[in-house]
Amino acid sequence: MTAWIVRQPSRDDQSSRDDAGRTSLSLDRSDHSCRRARQWARAALADWSHPAGGGIVDDALLVMSELVTNAVLHACGPIRAHLERRPDGSVRIAVDDGGPAASSRPHELAGEHGRGLEVIAALAADHGRTTALPCPYRARSWATLTAGDR
């Protein structure tokens, strides 16, 4: 399991970055969290010299969207997204949450939902879910992307 090194964010910015290629972002449980996570991930990947519009960047943004959306819709507690650039050029995305909610938010168009994990499986070299993290987080969904995954 990857150990995440996170500096305390300032009051104005709920994200943190370190020089080793890791960054984390605290998110609220709102409809805007997915867009905010994508913008943050795009900026981090650009800082790490991943070319905009490159295959791994587009895939990373889609995977980030899917993982954050699942946390907002189906989990409880706080949400924290993580992004890590690895020395081999791969990117690891993780989203921590408080574990399964007693009831999920309803889908307006049930036929258009429920394919997020299939998308992640198609794009990622590896993915999964870890449970029993320290409070306040109880679960982590993650995916690792490499340039040659597709």
PDB file of C-alpha atoms in Angstrom:
ATOM      1  CA  MET A   1       0.000   0.000   0.000  1.00  0.00           C
ATOM      2  CA  THR A   2       1.252   3.490  -0.811  1.00  0.00           C
ATOM      3  CA  ALA A   3       1.882   5.797   2.123  1.00  0.00           C
ATOM      4  CA  TRP A   4       0.654   9.280   1.309  1.00  0.00           C
ATOM      5  CA  ILE A   5       2.728  12.200   2.522  1.00  0.00           C
ATOM      6  CA  VAL A   6       0.494  15.202   2.926  1.00  0.00           C
ATOM      7  CA  ARG A   7       1.393  18.660   4.163  1.00  0.00           C
ATOM      8  CA  GLN A   8      -1.262  20.592   5.988  1.00  0.00           C
ATOM      9  CA  PRO A   9      -3.132  22.847   3.559  1.00  0.00           C
ATOM     10  CA  SER A  10      -3.465  26.550   4.200  1.00  0.00           C
ATOM     11  CA  ARG A  11      -6.834  27.924   5.173  1.00  0.00           C
ATOM     12  CA  ASP A  12      -7.365  29.252   1.642  1.00  0.00           C
ATOM     13  CA  ASP A  13      -6.453  26.051  -0.193  1.00  0.00           C
ATOM     14  CA  GLN A  14      -7.667  22.614   0.784  1.00  0.00           C
ATOM     15  CA  SER A  15      -5.057  20.937  -1.399  1.00  0.00           C
ATOM     16  CA  SER A  16      -1.470  20.096  -0.622  1.00  0.00           C
ATOM     17  CA  ARG A  17       1.502  19.127  -2.778  1.00  0.00           C
ATOM     18  CA  ASP A  18       4.992  17.898  -2.147  1.00  0.00           C
ATOM     19  CA  ASP A  19       8.054  17.853  -4.372  1.00  0.00           C
ATOM     20  CA  ALA A  20       8.033  14.059  -4.728  1.00  0.00           C
ATOM     21  CA  GLY A  21       5.019  14.106  -7.045  1.00  0.00           C
ATOM     22  CA  ARG A  22       2.173  13.621  -4.592  1.00  0.00           C
ATOM     23  CA  THR A  23      -0.778  15.858  -3.983  1.00  0.00           C
ATOM     24  CA  SER A  24      -4.031  15.583  -2.035  1.00  0.00           C
ATOM     25  CA  LEU A  25      -7.270  17.539  -2.025  1.00  0.00           C
ATOM     26  CA  SER A  26     -10.105  17.640   0.522  1.00  0.00           C
ATOM     27  CA  LEU A  27     -13.530  17.748  -1.092  1.00  0.00           C
ATOM     28  CA  ASP A  28     -17.001  18.406   0.198  1.00  0.00           C
ATOM     29  CA  ARG A  29     -19.949  16.204  -0.629  1.00  0.00           C
ATOM     30  CA  SER A  30     -21.436  18.351  -3.383  1.00  0.00           C
ATOM     31  CA  ASP A  31     -22.232  18.199  -7.066  1.00  0.00           C
ATOM     32  CA  HIS A  32     -19.247  20.512  -7.713  1.00  0.00           C
ATOM     33  CA  SER A  33     -16.663  18.170  -6.184  1.00  0.00           C
ATOM     34  CA  CYS A  34     -16.115  16.181  -9.358  1.00  0.00           C
ATOM     35  CA  ARG A  35     -15.361  19.287 -11.444  1.00  0.00           C
ATOM     36  CA  ARG A  36     -13.106  20.669  -8.715  1.00  0.00           C
ATOM     37  CA  ALA A  37     -11.173  17.375  -8.526  1.00  0.00           C
ATOM     38  CA  ARG A  38     -10.669  17.337 -12.312  1.00  0.00           C
ATOM     39  CA  GLN A  39      -9.387  20.927 -12.344  1.00  0.00           C
ATOM     40  CA  TRP A  40      -6.996  20.177  -9.486  1.00  0.00           C
ATOM     41  CA  ALA A  41      -5.746  16.962 -11.125  1.00  0.00           C
ATOM     42  CA  ARG A  42      -5.263  18.715 -14.493  1.00  0.00           C
ATOM     43  CA  ALA A  43      -3.153  21.420 -12.822  1.00  0.00           C
ATOM     44  CA  ALA A  44      -1.052  18.875 -10.914  1.00  0.00           C
ATOM     45  CA  LEU A  45      -0.402  16.786 -14.027  1.00  0.00           C
ATOM     46  CA  ALA A  46       0.589  19.932 -15.939  1.00  0.00           C
ATOM     47  CA  ASP A  47       2.983  20.887 -13.108  1.00  0.00           C
ATOM     48  CA  TRP A  48       4.497  17.416 -13.431  1.00  0.00           C
ATOM     49  CA  SER A  49       5.037  17.941 -17.177  1.00  0.00           C
ATOM     50  CA  HIS A  50       2.438  15.470 -18.373  1.00  0.00           C
ATOM     51  CA  PRO A  51       1.355  17.043 -21.694  1.00  0.00           C
ATOM     52  CA  ALA A  52      -2.172  18.416 -21.776  1.00  0.00           C
ATOM     53  CA  GLY A  53      -4.412  16.267 -23.922  1.00  0.00           C
ATOM     54  CA  GLY A  54      -2.032  13.327 -23.585  1.00  0.00           C
ATOM     55  CA  GLY A  55      -3.651   9.918 -23.249  1.00  0.00           C
ATOM     56  CA  ILE A  56      -2.653   9.397 -19.617  1.00  0.00           C
ATOM     57  CA  VAL A  57      -3.901  12.883 -18.658  1.00  0.00           C
ATOM     58  CA  ASP A  58      -7.299  12.383 -20.262  1.00  0.00           C
ATOM     59  CA  ASP A  59      -7.596   8.927 -18.715  1.00  0.00           C
ATOM     60  CA  ALA A  60      -6.512  10.225 -15.292  1.00  0.00           C
ATOM     61  CA  LEU A  61      -9.131  12.967 -15.379  1.00  0.00           C
ATOM     62  CA  LEU A  62     -11.848  10.479 -16.307  1.00  0.00           C
ATOM     63  CA  VAL A  63     -10.804   8.031 -13.591  1.00  0.00           C
ATOM     64  CA  MET A  64     -10.647  10.871 -11.024  1.00  0.00           C
ATOM     65  CA  SER A  65     -14.174  11.902 -12.043  1.00  0.00           C
ATOM     66  CA  GLU A  66     -15.502   8.375 -11.661  1.00  0.00           C
ATOM     67  CA  LEU A  67     -13.895   7.779  -8.247  1.00  0.00           C
ATOM     68  CA  VAL A  68     -15.021  11.133  -6.816  1.00  0.00           C
ATOM     69  CA  THR A  69     -18.531  10.689  -8.220  1.00  0.00           C
ATOM     70  CA  ASN A  70     -18.788   7.265  -6.577  1.00  0.00           C
ATOM     71  CA  ALA A  71     -17.688   8.747  -3.235  1.00  0.00           C
ATOM     72  CA  VAL A  72     -20.213  11.602  -3.475  1.00  0.00           C
ATOM     73  CA  LEU A  73     -23.080   9.315  -4.510  1.00  0.00           C
ATOM     74  CA  HIS A  74     -22.465   6.175  -2.485  1.00  0.00           C
ATOM     75  CA  ALA A  75     -20.274   6.923   0.544  1.00  0.00           C
ATOM     76  CA  CYS A  76     -20.527   8.863   3.761  1.00  0.00           C
ATOM     77  CA  GLY A  77     -18.095  11.060   5.628  1.00  0.00           C
ATOM     78  CA  PRO A  78     -15.355  13.276   4.264  1.00  0.00           C
ATOM     79  CA  ILE A  79     -13.722  12.832   0.858  1.00  0.00           C
ATOM     80  CA  ARG A  80     -10.026  13.247   0.079  1.00  0.00           C
ATOM     81  CA  ALA A  81      -8.526  12.744  -3.375  1.00  0.00           C
ATOM     82  CA  HIS A  82      -4.881  11.799  -3.937  1.00  0.00           C
ATOM     83  CA  LEU A  83      -2.728  11.931  -7.045  1.00  0.00           C
ATOM     84  CA  GLU A  84       0.772  10.514  -7.305  1.00  0.00           C
ATOM     85  CA  ARG A  85       3.299  10.649 -10.130  1.00  0.00           C
ATOM     86  CA  ARG A  86       5.565   7.622  -9.971  1.00  0.00           C
ATOM     87  CA  PRO A  87       9.168   7.449 -11.222  1.00  0.00           C
ATOM     88  CA  ASP A  88       8.165   5.093 -14.070  1.00  0.00           C
ATOM     89  CA  GLY A  89       5.722   7.706 -15.432  1.00  0.00           C
ATOM     90  CA  SER A  90       2.608   5.979 -14.160  1.00  0.00           C
ATOM     91  CA  VAL A  91      -0.049   7.888 -12.235  1.00  0.00           C
ATOM     92  CA  ARG A  92      -1.868   6.582  -9.168  1.00  0.00           C
ATOM     93  CA  ILE A  93      -5.247   8.057  -8.298  1.00  0.00           C
ATOM     94  CA  ALA A  94      -6.980   7.371  -4.988  1.00  0.00           C
ATOM     95  CA  VAL A  95     -10.105   8.680  -3.298  1.00  0.00           C
ATOM     96  CA  ASP A  96     -10.717   8.179   0.417  1.00  0.00           C
ATOM     97  CA  ASP A  97     -14.194   8.335   1.924  1.00  0.00           C
ATOM     98  CA  GLY A  98     -16.065   7.370   5.077  1.00  0.00           C
ATOM     99  CA  GLY A  99     -17.267   4.029   3.720  1.00  0.00           C
ATOM    100  CA  PRO A 100     -20.647   2.983   2.330  1.00  0.00           C
ATOM    101  CA  ALA A 101     -23.552   5.275   3.128  1.00  0.00           C
ATOM    102  CA  ALA A 102     -26.727   3.869   4.656  1.00  0.00           C
ATOM    103  CA  SER A 103     -28.504   4.948   1.464  1.00  0.00           C
ATOM    104  CA  SER A 104     -27.039   6.221  -1.780  1.00  0.00           C
ATOM    105  CA  ARG A 105     -28.170   9.361  -3.544  1.00  0.00           C
ATOM    106  CA  PRO A 106     -30.800   8.456  -6.145  1.00  0.00           C
ATOM    107  CA  HIS A 107     -29.905   8.487  -9.830  1.00  0.00           C
ATOM    108  CA  GLU A 108     -32.151  10.617 -12.032  1.00  0.00           C
ATOM    109  CA  LEU A 109     -31.511   8.409 -15.057  1.00  0.00           C
ATOM    110  CA  ALA A 110     -30.678   4.950 -13.736  1.00  0.00           C
ATOM    111  CA  GLY A 111     -29.982   3.609 -17.245  1.00  0.00           C
ATOM    112  CA  GLU A 112     -27.175   6.146 -17.695  1.00  0.00           C
ATOM    113  CA  HIS A 113     -25.339   5.243 -14.483  1.00  0.00           C
ATOM    114  CA  GLY A 114     -23.500   2.287 -13.053  1.00  0.00           C
ATOM    115  CA  ARG A 115     -20.692   1.916 -15.567  1.00  0.00           C
ATOM    116  CA  GLY A 116     -17.956   3.836 -13.750  1.00  0.00           C
ATOM    117  CA  LEU A 117     -16.076   0.803 -12.484  1.00  0.00           C
ATOM    118  CA  GLU A 118     -16.143  -0.712 -15.974  1.00  0.00           C
ATOM    119  CA  VAL A 119     -14.611   2.501 -17.347  1.00  0.00           C
ATOM    120  CA  ILE A 120     -11.917   2.434 -14.673  1.00  0.00           C
ATOM    121  CA  ALA A 121     -11.159  -1.237 -15.374  1.00  0.00           C
ATOM    122  CA  ALA A 122     -10.780  -0.480 -19.092  1.00  0.00           C
ATOM    123  CA  LEU A 123      -8.391   2.445 -18.525  1.00  0.00           C
ATOM    124  CA  ALA A 124      -6.276   1.305 -15.567  1.00  0.00           C
ATOM    125  CA  ALA A 125      -3.389  -1.134 -15.326  1.00  0.00           C
ATOM    126  CA  ASP A 126      -4.699  -1.987 -11.853  1.00  0.00           C
ATOM    127  CA  HIS A 127      -7.478  -0.789  -9.559  1.00  0.00           C
ATOM    128  CA  GLY A 128      -9.254  -1.736  -6.356  1.00  0.00           C
ATOM    129  CA  ARG A 129     -10.710  -0.751  -3.008  1.00  0.00           C
ATOM    130  CA  THR A 130      -9.121  -0.906   0.421  1.00  0.00           C
ATOM    131  CA  THR A 131     -11.155  -0.729   3.627  1.00  0.00           C
ATOM    132  CA  ALA A 132     -10.473  -0.054   7.300  1.00  0.00           C
ATOM    133  CA  LEU A 133      -8.408   3.120   6.929  1.00  0.00           C
ATOM    134  CA  PRO A 134      -7.861   5.329   9.984  1.00  0.00           C
ATOM    135  CA  CYS A 135     -10.719   7.666  10.901  1.00  0.00           C
ATOM    136  CA  PRO A 136     -12.299   9.719   9.491  1.00  0.00           C
ATOM    137  CA  TYR A 137     -11.658   7.728   6.306  1.00  0.00           C
ATOM    138  CA  ARG A 138     -12.754   4.106   6.151  1.00  0.00           C
ATOM    139  CA  ALA A 139     -12.283   3.213   2.496  1.00  0.00           C
ATOM    140  CA  ARG A 140      -9.965   4.038  -0.418  1.00  0.00           C
ATOM    141  CA  SER A 141     -10.751   3.423  -4.084  1.00  0.00           C
ATOM    142  CA  TRP A 142      -7.695   3.583  -6.301  1.00  0.00           C
ATOM    143  CA  ALA A 143      -6.402   3.073  -9.832  1.00  0.00           C
ATOM    144  CA  THR A 144      -2.959   3.047 -11.422  1.00  0.00           C
ATOM    145  CA  LEU A 145      -2.574   4.305 -14.987  1.00  0.00           C
ATOM    146  CA  THR A 146       0.375   3.791 -17.280  1.00  0.00           C
ATOM    147  CA  ALA A 147       0.988   5.318 -20.704  1.00  0.00           C
ATOM    148  CA  GLY A 148       0.435   1.940 -22.381  1.00  0.00           C
ATOM    149  CA  ASP A 149      -2.820   0.910 -20.654  1.00  0.00           C
ATOM    150  CA  ARG A 150      -5.031   1.234 -23.730  1.00  0.00           C
TER     151      ARG A 150
END
